[in-house]
CSV table of C-alpha atoms in Angstrom, one decimal:
chain,number,residue,atom,x,y,z
A,1414,PHE,CA,14.7,-40.0,-47.9
A,1415,ASP,CA,18.4,-39.6,-48.8
A,1416,GLN,CA,17.4,-38.2,-52.2
A,1417,ILE,CA,15.0,-35.7,-50.5
A,1418,SER,CA,17.8,-34.5,-48.2
A,1419,ARG,CA,19.9,-33.7,-51.2
A,1420,ILE,CA,17.0,-31.8,-53.0
A,1421,GLN,CA,16.3,-29.2,-50.4
A,1422,PRO,CA,17.8,-28.0,-47.0
A,1423,LEU,CA,15.2,-28.7,-44.4
A,1424,PRO,CA,14.5,-27.8,-40.7
A,1425,PRO,CA,16.2,-30.1,-38.2
A,1426,GLY,CA,14.1,-33.1,-37.2
A,1427,LEU,CA,11.6,-32.8,-40.1
A,1428,LEU,CA,12.8,-35.8,-42.1
A,1429,PRO,CA,13.3,-38.2,-39.2
A,1430,ASN,CA,9.7,-37.5,-38.1
A,1431,ILE,CA,8.3,-38.1,-41.6
A,1432,ARG,CA,10.4,-41.3,-41.8
A,1433,ALA,CA,8.8,-42.4,-38.5
A,1434,PHE,CA,5.3,-41.6,-39.8
A,1435,TYR,CA,5.8,-43.8,-42.9
A,1436,ALA,CA,7.4,-46.6,-40.8
A,1437,SER,CA,4.2,-46.6,-38.6
A,1438,ARG,CA,2.3,-47.2,-41.9
A,1439,ASP,CA,4.6,-49.9,-43.2
A,1440,GLY,CA,5.4,-47.5,-46.0
A,1441,ALA,CA,1.9,-47.2,-47.3
A,1442,PRO,CA,1.5,-44.1,-49.5
A,1443,LEU,CA,-0.9,-41.2,-48.9
A,1444,TRP,CA,-0.7,-39.4,-52.2
A,1445,LEU,CA,-0.4,-41.9,-55.0
A,1446,GLU,CA,-2.9,-43.3,-57.4
A,1447,GLY,CA,-1.0,-45.8,-59.5
A,1448,ASN,CA,2.3,-44.0,-60.3
A,1449,GLY,CA,0.7,-40.6,-60.3
A,1450,LEU,CA,-0.5,-38.1,-57.7
A,1451,SER,CA,-4.1,-38.3,-56.6
A,1452,LEU,CA,-6.4,-35.4,-57.0
A,1453,ARG,CA,-6.1,-34.7,-53.3
A,1454,ALA,CA,-2.4,-34.5,-53.7
A,1455,GLN,CA,-2.5,-32.3,-56.7
A,1456,ARG,CA,-4.7,-29.8,-54.9
A,1457,LEU,CA,-2.2,-29.9,-52.0
A,1458,VAL,CA,0.7,-29.2,-54.3
A,1459,ALA,CA,-1.2,-26.4,-56.0
A,1460,LEU,CA,-1.8,-24.7,-52.6
A,1461,ILE,CA,1.9,-25.0,-51.7
A,1462,GLU,CA,2.8,-23.5,-55.1
A,1463,ARG,CA,0.8,-20.4,-54.1
A,1464,ALA,CA,2.8,-19.9,-50.9
A,1465,GLU,CA,3.7,-16.3,-51.9
A,1466,GLU,CA,0.0,-15.3,-51.4
A,1467,HIS,CA,0.6,-15.8,-47.7
A,1468,GLY,CA,3.9,-13.9,-47.7
A,1469,LEU,CA,5.9,-17.1,-47.5
A,1470,ASP,CA,9.0,-17.8,-49.6
A,1471,GLY,CA,8.1,-20.1,-52.5
A,1472,ARG,CA,11.7,-20.9,-53.1
A,1473,ARG,CA,11.7,-23.0,-49.9
A,1474,PHE,CA,9.3,-25.5,-51.5
A,1475,ALA,CA,10.0,-25.3,-55.2
A,1476,PRO,CA,12.6,-28.2,-55.5
A,1477,LEU,CA,10.3,-30.5,-53.5
A,1478,LEU,CA,7.3,-29.6,-55.7
A,1479,ALA,CA,9.3,-30.1,-58.8
A,1480,ALA,CA,10.2,-33.6,-57.6
A,1481,ALA,CA,6.6,-34.3,-56.6
A,1482,ARG,CA,5.3,-33.3,-60.1
A,1483,SER,CA,7.9,-34.8,-62.4
A,1484,SER,CA,10.1,-37.4,-60.7
A,1485,GLY,CA,10.0,-40.8,-62.4
A,1486,ASP,CA,10.3,-42.5,-59.0
A,1487,ALA,CA,6.8,-42.9,-57.6
A,1488,MET,CA,7.9,-43.1,-53.9
A,1489,LEU,CA,10.1,-40.0,-54.3
A,1490,ARG,CA,7.0,-38.1,-55.5
A,1491,GLU,CA,5.1,-39.4,-52.5
A,1492,ILE,CA,7.7,-38.4,-50.0
A,1493,ALA,CA,8.3,-35.0,-51.7
A,1494,VAL,CA,4.6,-34.1,-51.2
A,1495,SER,CA,4.7,-35.1,-47.5
A,1496,VAL,CA,7.9,-33.2,-46.8
A,1497,ALA,CA,6.7,-30.1,-48.7
A,1498,ALA,CA,3.4,-30.2,-46.8
A,1499,ALA,CA,5.1,-30.6,-43.4
A,1500,HIS,CA,7.6,-27.9,-44.2
A,1501,TYR,CA,4.8,-25.5,-45.4
A,1502,ALA,CA,2.8,-26.1,-42.2
A,1503,ARG,CA,5.9,-25.3,-40.1
A,1504,ASP,CA,6.5,-22.0,-42.0
A,1505,ALA,CA,2.8,-21.1,-41.8
A,1506,ARG,CA,3.0,-21.4,-38.0
A,1507,GLY,CA,6.1,-19.2,-37.8
A,1508,GLY,CA,9.0,-21.6,-38.2
A,1509,ARG,CA,11.1,-19.6,-40.6
A,1510,ILE,CA,12.7,-17.4,-38.0
A,1511,ASN,CA,13.3,-17.8,-34.2
A,1512,PRO,CA,11.9,-14.6,-32.8
A,1513,MET,CA,14.9,-14.2,-30.5
A,1514,GLN,CA,17.0,-13.8,-33.6
A,1515,VAL,CA,15.3,-10.4,-34.0
A,1516,SER,CA,15.7,-9.5,-30.3
A,1517,ARG,CA,16.3,-11.3,-27.0
A,1518,LEU,CA,13.3,-9.4,-25.7
A,1519,ILE,CA,11.0,-11.1,-28.1
A,1520,THR,CA,10.1,-14.3,-26.2
A,1521,ALA,CA,7.0,-15.1,-28.2
A,1522,SER,CA,6.6,-18.8,-28.9
A,1523,PRO,CA,5.3,-19.6,-32.4
A,1524,PRO,CA,2.9,-22.6,-32.2
A,1525,LEU,CA,5.0,-24.8,-34.5
A,1526,ALA,CA,3.3,-27.7,-36.2
A,1527,GLU,CA,4.8,-31.2,-35.6
A,1528,PRO,CA,5.3,-33.1,-38.9
A,1529,ILE,CA,3.6,-36.3,-37.7
A,1530,GLY,CA,0.6,-34.4,-36.5
A,1531,VAL,CA,0.4,-32.5,-39.8
A,1532,LEU,CA,0.5,-35.7,-41.9
A,1533,GLU,CA,-2.0,-37.4,-39.8
A,1534,ALA,CA,-4.4,-34.5,-40.1
A,1535,LEU,CA,-3.9,-34.4,-43.8
A,1536,ARG,CA,-4.5,-38.2,-44.1
A,1537,GLN,CA,-7.8,-37.9,-42.4
A,1538,ALA,CA,-9.1,-34.9,-44.4
A,1539,ALA,CA,-11.4,-35.1,-47.4
A,1540,GLU,CA,-9.7,-31.8,-48.6
A,1541,PRO,CA,-6.1,-31.8,-47.3
A,1542,ALA,CA,-5.4,-28.5,-49.0
A,1543,LEU,CA,-8.0,-26.7,-46.8
A,1544,VAL,CA,-6.5,-28.3,-43.7
A,1545,LEU,CA,-3.0,-27.3,-44.6
A,1546,GLU,CA,-4.0,-23.7,-45.4
A,1547,ALA,CA,-5.6,-23.5,-41.9
A,1548,TYR,CA,-2.1,-23.6,-40.3
A,1549,HIS,CA,-1.8,-19.9,-41.2
A,1550,PRO,CA,-3.0,-17.4,-38.6
A,1551,ARG,CA,-6.8,-17.1,-38.3
A,1552,HIS,CA,-6.6,-13.5,-36.9
A,1553,SER,CA,-8.5,-10.8,-38.8
A,1554,GLY,CA,-5.4,-8.6,-38.7
A,1555,TYR,CA,-3.4,-11.2,-40.6
A,1556,HIS,CA,-6.0,-11.7,-43.3
A,1557,ALA,CA,-6.5,-8.0,-43.8
A,1558,LEU,CA,-2.7,-7.7,-44.5
A,1559,LYS,CA,-2.9,-10.7,-46.8
A,1560,ALA,CA,-5.7,-9.0,-48.8
A,1561,LYS,CA,-3.6,-5.8,-49.0
A,1562,LEU,CA,-0.6,-7.8,-50.2
A,1563,ALA,CA,-2.7,-9.2,-53.0
A,1564,GLU,CA,-4.0,-5.8,-54.0
A,1565,LEU,CA,-0.5,-4.3,-54.1
A,1566,ARG,CA,0.8,-7.2,-56.2
A,1567,LYS,CA,-2.0,-6.8,-58.8
A,1568,THR,CA,-1.7,-3.0,-59.0
A,1569,ALA,CA,1.0,-1.4,-61.1
A,1570,PRO,CA,3.2,1.0,-59.2
A,1571,VAL,CA,1.8,4.5,-59.3
A,1572,ALA,CA,4.1,7.4,-59.8
A,1573,GLN,CA,4.3,9.4,-56.6
A,1574,PRO,CA,3.7,13.2,-56.7
A,1575,ALA,CA,6.7,15.4,-56.2
A,1576,PRO,CA,7.7,16.0,-52.5
A,1577,VAL,CA,6.2,19.0,-50.8
A,1578,PRO,CA,9.1,21.5,-50.2
A,1579,SER,CA,10.0,22.6,-46.7
A,1580,GLY,CA,8.9,25.9,-45.4
A,1581,PRO,CA,7.0,27.6,-42.6
A,1582,VAL,CA,4.5,25.7,-40.5
A,1583,LEU,CA,1.1,25.8,-42.2
A,1584,ARG,CA,-2.1,26.4,-40.2
A,1585,PRO,CA,-5.7,26.6,-41.3
A,1586,GLY,CA,-6.5,29.8,-43.1
A,1587,MET,CA,-2.9,30.5,-44.2
A,1588,ALA,CA,-2.0,31.0,-47.8
A,1589,ASP,CA,1.1,29.3,-49.2
A,1590,SER,CA,2.3,28.4,-52.7
A,1591,ARG,CA,2.9,24.8,-51.6
A,1592,VAL,CA,-0.8,24.2,-51.0
A,1593,PRO,CA,-1.7,22.9,-54.5
A,1594,LEU,CA,1.2,20.4,-54.3
A,1595,LEU,CA,0.1,19.4,-50.8
A,1596,ARG,CA,-3.4,18.7,-52.0
A,1597,GLN,CA,-1.9,16.5,-54.8
A,1598,ARG,CA,0.3,14.7,-52.3
A,1599,LEU,CA,-2.8,13.8,-50.2
A,1600,GLY,CA,-4.8,12.6,-53.2
A,1601,MET,CA,-7.3,15.5,-53.1
A,1602,PRO,CA,-8.8,17.2,-56.2
A,1603,GLU,CA,-6.5,19.6,-57.9
A,1604,SER,CA,-6.8,23.3,-57.2
A,1605,ALA,CA,-4.7,26.3,-57.8
A,1606,ASP,CA,-6.1,28.0,-54.7
A,1607,PRO,CA,-3.2,28.6,-52.2
A,1608,ILE,CA,-5.4,28.7,-49.1
A,1609,TYR,CA,-5.0,26.0,-46.5
A,1610,ASP,CA,-8.7,25.5,-46.2
A,1611,ALA,CA,-11.0,23.3,-44.0
A,1612,ASP,CA,-11.0,20.3,-46.4
A,1613,LEU,CA,-7.2,20.3,-46.6
A,1614,THR,CA,-7.0,20.6,-42.8
A,1615,MET,CA,-9.2,17.5,-42.4
A,1616,ALA,CA,-7.1,15.6,-44.9
A,1617,VAL,CA,-3.9,16.4,-43.0
A,1618,LYS,CA,-5.6,15.4,-39.7
A,1619,ALA,CA,-6.5,12.0,-41.2
A,1620,PHE,CA,-3.0,11.5,-42.5
A,1621,GLN,CA,-1.5,12.4,-39.1
A,1622,ALA,CA,-3.8,9.9,-37.4
A,1623,ARG,CA,-2.9,7.1,-39.8
A,1624,HIS,CA,0.8,7.7,-39.1
A,1625,GLY,CA,0.9,8.0,-35.3
A,1626,LEU,CA,1.2,11.8,-35.3
A,1627,LYS,CA,-0.8,14.3,-33.3
A,1628,ALA,CA,-3.9,14.9,-35.4
A,1629,SER,CA,-3.7,18.7,-35.2
A,1630,GLY,CA,-4.3,19.5,-38.8
A,1631,THR,CA,-1.2,21.7,-38.8
A,1632,LEU,CA,1.5,21.0,-41.3
A,1633,THR,CA,4.5,20.6,-39.0
A,1634,PRO,CA,8.0,19.6,-40.1
A,1635,ARG,CA,7.4,16.1,-38.7
A,1636,THR,CA,4.2,15.8,-40.6
A,1637,LEU,CA,5.9,17.0,-43.8
A,1638,ALA,CA,8.7,14.4,-43.4
A,1639,ALA,CA,6.1,11.6,-43.0
A,1640,LEU,CA,4.1,12.9,-46.0
A,1641,ASN,CA,7.2,12.9,-48.2
A,1642,GLY,CA,8.0,9.3,-47.2
A,1643,GLY,CA,9.7,9.5,-43.8
A,1644,ASN,CA,7.2,7.1,-42.2
A,1645,GLU,CA,5.9,5.2,-45.2
A,1646,PRO,CA,8.1,2.8,-47.2
A,1647,ALA,CA,8.4,3.4,-50.9
A,1648,SER,CA,7.0,-0.1,-51.4
A,1649,PRO,CA,5.1,-1.5,-48.4
A,1650,VAL,CA,5.2,-5.1,-49.6
A,1651,GLY,CA,8.2,-6.0,-47.4
A,1652,ASP,CA,6.6,-4.4,-44.4
A,1653,ILE,CA,3.4,-6.2,-44.9
A,1654,ILE,CA,5.1,-9.6,-45.2
A,1655,ALA,CA,7.2,-8.9,-42.0
A,1656,ASN,CA,4.1,-7.9,-40.1
A,1657,MET,CA,2.2,-11.0,-41.4
A,1658,GLU,CA,5.1,-13.0,-40.1
A,1659,ARG,CA,4.8,-11.5,-36.6
A,1660,TRP,CA,1.1,-12.6,-36.6
A,1661,ARG,CA,2.4,-16.2,-36.8
A,1662,TRP,CA,4.2,-15.7,-33.5
A,1663,LEU,CA,1.0,-15.1,-31.6
A,1664,PRO,CA,-1.1,-18.0,-30.1
A,1665,VAL,CA,-3.5,-19.6,-32.5
A,1666,ASP,CA,-6.3,-18.4,-30.3
A,1667,LEU,CA,-5.9,-15.0,-28.7
A,1668,GLY,CA,-8.8,-15.7,-26.4
A,1669,ASN,CA,-12.4,-14.7,-26.6
A,1670,ASP,CA,-11.5,-12.2,-23.8
A,1671,HIS,CA,-8.0,-10.7,-24.1
A,1672,VAL,CA,-5.9,-7.6,-23.7
A,1673,PHE,CA,-3.8,-6.6,-26.7
A,1674,VAL,CA,-1.0,-4.0,-26.6
A,1675,ASN,CA,0.5,-2.8,-29.8
A,1676,VAL,CA,3.8,-1.2,-28.9
A,1677,PRO,CA,4.5,0.9,-32.1
A,1678,SER,CA,1.0,2.5,-32.1
A,1679,PHE,CA,1.1,3.0,-28.3
A,1680,ALA,CA,-2.4,1.5,-28.0
A,1681,LEU,CA,-4.2,-1.1,-25.8
A,1682,THR,CA,-7.5,-2.8,-26.6
A,1683,LEU,CA,-9.6,-5.1,-24.5
A,1684,GLN,CA,-11.8,-7.7,-26.3
A,1685,GLN,CA,-14.6,-9.4,-24.4
A,1686,ASN,CA,-16.8,-12.0,-26.0
A,1687,GLY,CA,-15.0,-11.3,-29.3
A,1688,GLU,CA,-16.0,-7.6,-29.3
A,1689,ARG,CA,-13.7,-4.6,-28.5
A,1690,VAL,CA,-15.0,-2.9,-25.3
A,1691,LEU,CA,-12.1,-0.6,-24.5
A,1692,GLN,CA,-9.3,1.2,-26.4
A,1693,THR,CA,-6.9,3.4,-24.6
A,1694,ARG,CA,-3.5,5.0,-25.0
A,1695,VAL,CA,-0.4,3.6,-23.4
A,1696,ILE,CA,3.2,4.6,-22.7
A,1697,VAL,CA,5.8,1.9,-23.6
A,1698,GLY,CA,9.5,1.4,-23.1
A,1699,LYS,CA,12.2,3.7,-24.4
A,1700,PRO,CA,14.4,2.2,-27.2
A,1701,GLU,CA,17.1,1.7,-24.6
A,1702,THR,CA,14.7,0.0,-22.2
A,1703,GLN,CA,12.3,-1.7,-24.5
A,1704,THR,CA,9.0,-3.3,-23.7
A,1705,PRO,CA,9.4,-7.0,-24.3
A,1706,ILE,CA,7.1,-8.8,-26.8
A,1707,PHE,CA,5.3,-12.0,-25.6
A,1708,SER,CA,2.0,-13.4,-24.5
A,1709,ASP,CA,0.9,-14.3,-21.0
A,1710,ARG,CA,-2.2,-14.3,-18.7
A,1711,ILE,CA,-3.3,-11.6,-16.3
A,1712,GLN,CA,-3.9,-13.1,-12.9
A,1713,PHE,CA,-4.5,-10.3,-10.4
A,1714,LEU,CA,-4.6,-6.5,-9.7
A,1715,VAL,CA,-2.8,-4.6,-7.0
A,1716,VAL,CA,-4.4,-1.4,-5.6
A,1717,ASN,CA,-2.1,1.1,-3.8
A,1718,PRO,CA,1.0,-0.8,-5.0
A,1719,TYR,CA,4.5,-0.4,-3.7
A,1720,TRP,CA,7.0,0.3,-6.4
A,1721,ASN,CA,9.9,-2.1,-5.9
A,1722,VAL,CA,12.7,-0.5,-7.9
A,1723,PRO,CA,14.1,-3.0,-10.3
A,1724,PRO,CA,17.8,-3.8,-9.6
A,1725,SER,CA,18.8,-2.5,-13.1
A,1726,ILE,CA,17.3,0.9,-12.3
A,1727,ALA,CA,18.6,1.0,-8.8
A,1728,LEU,CA,22.2,0.2,-9.8
A,1729,LYS,CA,22.4,2.3,-12.9
A,1730,GLU,CA,20.4,5.4,-11.9
A,1731,MET,CA,20.1,5.5,-8.1
A,1732,LEU,CA,23.3,4.0,-6.7
A,1733,PRO,CA,25.5,6.8,-8.0
A,1734,LEU,CA,23.3,9.4,-6.3
A,1735,LEU,CA,23.2,7.5,-3.0
A,1736,GLN,CA,27.0,7.2,-3.0
A,1737,GLN,CA,27.2,11.0,-3.1
A,1738,ASN,CA,24.3,11.6,-0.7
A,1739,PRO,CA,22.5,8.8,1.2
A,1740,TYR,CA,19.4,11.0,1.5
A,1741,ALA,CA,19.3,11.8,-2.2
A,1742,LEU,CA,16.1,9.8,-2.8
A,1743,GLN,CA,14.1,10.8,0.3
A,1744,ALA,CA,12.5,13.8,-1.6
A,1745,ARG,CA,11.0,11.3,-4.0
A,1746,GLY,CA,9.5,9.3,-1.1
A,1747,LEU,CA,11.8,6.3,-1.7
A,1748,GLU,CA,12.7,3.9,1.1
A,1749,VAL,CA,15.7,1.7,1.7
A,1750,VAL,CA,14.9,-1.9,2.7
A,1751,SER,CA,17.5,-4.3,4.2
A,1752,ARG,CA,16.6,-7.8,5.5
A,1753,GLY,CA,12.9,-7.0,5.2
A,1754,ARG,CA,13.1,-3.8,7.3
A,1755,VAL,CA,13.1,-0.1,6.3
A,1756,VAL,CA,16.4,1.4,7.4
A,1757,ASP,CA,18.1,4.8,7.6
A,1758,PRO,CA,20.0,5.2,4.3
A,1759,SER,CA,22.9,6.8,6.2
A,1760,THR,CA,23.5,3.4,7.9
A,1761,VAL,CA,24.2,1.7,4.5
A,1762,ASP,CA,27.7,1.5,3.0
A,1763,TRP,CA,26.7,2.5,-0.5
A,1764,THR,CA,30.1,1.7,-1.9
A,1765,GLN,CA,29.5,-2.0,-1.1
A,1766,ALA,CA,25.7,-2.2,-1.1
A,1767,GLY,CA,25.0,-3.5,-4.6
A,1768,ARG,CA,22.1,-5.9,-4.5
A,1769,SER,CA,22.1,-6.5,-0.7
A,1770,VAL,CA,19.5,-3.8,-0.2
A,1771,ALA,CA,16.3,-2.9,-2.0
A,1772,ILE,CA,14.8,0.4,-2.8
A,1773,ARG,CA,11.0,0.9,-2.9
A,1774,GLN,CA,8.4,3.7,-3.1
A,1775,PRO,CA,5.4,3.4,-0.8
A,1776,PRO,CA,1.8,3.8,-2.1
A,1777,GLY,CA,0.7,7.3,-2.6
A,1778,GLU,CA,0.1,10.2,-5.1
A,1779,ARG,CA,3.8,10.3,-6.2
A,1780,ASN,CA,4.2,6.5,-6.6
A,1781,ALA,CA,5.7,5.7,-10.0
A,1782,LEU,CA,3.0,3.0,-10.6
A,1783,GLY,CA,0.1,5.3,-9.7
A,1784,HIS,CA,-2.7,3.7,-7.8
A,1785,ILE,CA,-3.0,0.3,-9.5
A,1786,LYS,CA,-1.0,-2.3,-11.4
A,1787,ILE,CA,-2.3,-5.2,-13.5
A,1788,MET,CA,-0.2,-8.3,-13.0
A,1789,PHE,CA,0.8,-11.3,-15.3
A,1790,PRO,CA,4.0,-12.6,-13.6
A,1791,ASN,CA,6.6,-13.2,-16.2
A,1792,GLN,CA,10.3,-13.6,-16.8
A,1793,HIS,CA,10.7,-9.9,-17.8
A,1794,ALA,CA,9.1,-8.6,-14.6
A,1795,VAL,CA,6.9,-6.2,-16.6
A,1796,TYR,CA,3.2,-5.4,-16.1
A,1797,LEU,CA,0.5,-2.8,-16.9
A,1798,HIS,CA,0.1,0.1,-14.5
A,1799,ASP,CA,-1.2,3.6,-13.7
A,1800,THR,CA,1.1,6.6,-13.6
A,1801,PRO,CA,1.1,10.1,-12.0
A,1802,SER,CA,2.6,11.5,-15.2
A,1803,ARG,CA,-0.7,11.9,-17.0
A,1804,GLY,CA,0.5,14.7,-19.4
A,1805,LEU,CA,2.7,12.2,-21.3
A,1806,PHE,CA,-0.4,10.5,-22.8
A,1807,GLN,CA,-1.0,13.6,-24.9
A,1808,ARG,CA,2.3,13.1,-26.8
A,1809,ALA,CA,2.1,11.5,-30.2
A,1810,THR,CA,5.2,9.3,-29.5
A,1811,ARG,CA,4.9,7.7,-26.1
A,1812,ALA,CA,8.1,5.7,-25.4
A,1813,PHE,CA,9.1,6.9,-21.9
A,1814,SER,CA,9.1,3.9,-19.6
A,1815,HIS,CA,11.7,1.4,-18.4
A,1816,GLY,CA,9.8,-1.4,-20.1
A,1817,CYS,CA,6.5,-1.7,-18.3
A,1818,VAL,CA,3.3,-0.4,-20.0
A,1819,ARG,CA,1.6,2.6,-18.5
A,1820,VAL,CA,-2.2,2.8,-19.2
A,1821,GLU,CA,-4.2,6.0,-19.6
A,1822,ASN,CA,-7.4,4.5,-18.2
A,1823,PRO,CA,-6.2,1.7,-15.9
A,1824,PHE,CA,-9.2,1.7,-13.6
A,1825,ARG,CA,-11.6,1.3,-16.5
A,1826,LEU,CA,-9.4,-1.6,-17.8
A,1827,ALA,CA,-9.2,-3.2,-14.3
A,1828,GLY,CA,-12.9,-2.9,-13.7
A,1829,ALA,CA,-13.7,-4.5,-17.0
A,1830,LEU,CA,-11.3,-7.4,-16.3
A,1831,LEU,CA,-13.2,-8.1,-13.1
A,1832,SER,CA,-16.4,-8.4,-15.2
A,1833,GLU,CA,-18.8,-7.4,-12.5
A,1834,ALA,CA,-21.0,-4.3,-12.3
A,1835,GLY,CA,-19.5,-1.6,-10.2
A,1836,SER,CA,-16.0,-3.1,-10.1
A,1837,GLU,CA,-14.3,0.1,-11.3
A,1838,GLY,CA,-16.0,2.1,-8.5
A,1839,ARG,CA,-15.1,-0.5,-5.9
A,1840,LEU,CA,-11.4,-0.4,-7.0
A,1841,ARG,CA,-11.3,3.4,-6.9
A,1842,ALA,CA,-12.8,3.3,-3.4
A,1843,MET,CA,-9.7,1.3,-2.2
A,1844,VAL,CA,-7.3,4.1,-3.2
A,1845,GLY,CA,-5.4,5.6,-0.3
A,1846,GLY,CA,-5.2,2.6,2.0
A,1847,ALA,CA,-2.8,-0.3,2.3
A,1848,GLU,CA,-1.6,-2.3,-0.6
A,1849,ARG,CA,-4.4,-4.7,-1.6
A,1850,GLN,CA,-4.4,-7.6,-4.1
A,1851,VAL,CA,-7.5,-8.5,-6.1
A,1852,ARG,CA,-7.6,-11.7,-8.0
A,1853,LEU,CA,-9.5,-12.0,-11.3
A,1854,PRO,CA,-12.3,-14.5,-11.4
A,1855,ALA,CA,-10.6,-16.0,-14.4
A,1856,GLU,CA,-7.2,-15.4,-16.0
A,1857,VAL,CA,-7.3,-13.2,-19.1
A,1858,PRO,CA,-4.7,-13.6,-21.9
A,1859,VAL,CA,-2.6,-10.6,-22.6
A,1860,HIS,CA,-0.5,-10.0,-25.7
A,1861,LEU,CA,2.3,-7.5,-26.0
A,1862,ALA,CA,2.8,-7.2,-29.7
A,1863,TYR,CA,4.8,-5.3,-32.3
A,1864,PHE,CA,2.9,-4.3,-35.5
A,1865,THR,CA,4.3,-1.4,-37.5
A,1866,THR,CA,1.9,-1.9,-40.4
A,1867,PHE,CA,-1.7,-2.9,-40.2
A,1868,VAL,CA,-5.1,-2.3,-41.8
A,1869,ASP,CA,-7.3,0.2,-39.9
A,1870,GLU,CA,-11.1,0.0,-39.4
A,1871,ALA,CA,-11.6,2.2,-42.6
A,1872,GLY,CA,-9.6,-0.4,-44.6
A,1873,GLY,CA,-6.5,1.8,-45.0
A,1874,LEU,CA,-3.0,0.6,-44.7
A,1875,VAL,CA,-1.4,2.3,-41.6
A,1876,HIS,CA,2.3,2.6,-40.9
A,1877,PHE,CA,3.9,3.4,-37.6
A,1878,PRO,CA,7.7,4.0,-37.0
A,1879,ASP,CA,9.8,1.0,-36.3
A,1880,LEU,CA,10.4,2.1,-32.7
A,1881,TYR,CA,12.9,-0.7,-31.7
A,1882,GLY,CA,14.2,-1.7,-35.1
A,1883,HIS,CA,12.4,-5.1,-34.9
A,1884,ASN,CA,10.8,-4.7,-38.3
A,1885,ARG,CA,14.1,-3.8,-40.0
A,1886,ARG,CA,15.9,-6.7,-38.5
A,1887,LEU,CA,13.1,-9.2,-39.4
A,1888,LYS,CA,13.0,-8.0,-43.0
A,1889,ALA,CA,16.8,-8.6,-43.2
A,1890,LEU,CA,16.5,-12.1,-41.8
A,1891,LEU,CA,13.7,-13.0,-44.2
A,1892,GLY,CA,15.6,-11.5,-47.1
A,1893,ILE,CA,12.7,-9.1,-48.1
């Protein structure tokens, strides 16, 4: 064990756990046949040597594998295989980086693998390599990225067409000398025709949809910037690996029924019985008031909710107004609450109030939460909710909130979560009365996630802007 510690820096606690495992077996080996490695061990080592296929860093295992293959000390070879396997399982489950190193608002908890449990599972397996590989995420999104990573590594880099020059906005039917180059940039058949025709319009729409832009078919300056490389990395390998790493931060099982919010693409999906039954647009937090990234469980709904203004908003945005005019918020229907009672705002000393009073907005048409909120009590005090600002859902970039997630079709989502015929209609019929809480028949997992690069249903690699910089920081931490 002392030799192993000198071979390779290892995560804290890994070696003591493995020492304890062997002590419980009186030092009996797992991987040796005579002085050499068994066939089971050789297959295990071969899997670890292919770590790069899963976007892992093979350098983290190379010295251990060299010792396992060539050391003259049989027990050193034995221990090197076990340490490499336990280290690999930890990395496969997301142990390379603590998510909070990327942002304190990423409180996802990677399901790390305990070394003793890993070795016991491998000991019992007829094919330990298959068991070890199963520590990687099972999610289809992860495996689609893994396949794209393999494709890119096998394909020689293709020279990119020349950028399309800037110029006036192009709309269907217009003529412009840049059209042939635009066609080439989009991978369309070559043509000297300068007309922005229907086929080109459809190709531009498809490009816009893949890159989180409004699919208008019009060549705007923003679309042109994305087309020339503004949204899409010169080599997507690093982005694929970073997004594969974030799949490791999610629970091993997302839930047969679950809600999944992807912040960079401003989208929410509901899966039931393993099938997608709803997809809708969402509005997420602004870069300065980010939506946190974590998993939880939806417990209940609130129809006709009060909006209890978070202290951070009250102190930063509302207190200065109230200090100038105690009635400044009445036009917005906001109430001041002290010791559980609504009070006249002019009776409050706003130079001293601080957190001693609360501000809330009663249920109604102007309420910032709309008519319903979907609750999963959490440390960040965020939730899913309706909104009276419906027009914002038509924007391509929808980062406008203080951190909560506004849902375009909240009643459809809430009705589906209740899983009873007519639930949506019954919830809508409650609108206009007092605040009412409706518990779900069973808690439903919810995942607030951050994927800038993923594979769409058509098999294409899609890139969305790195809204909060999480992708950039993770790539720097991983050294990719």
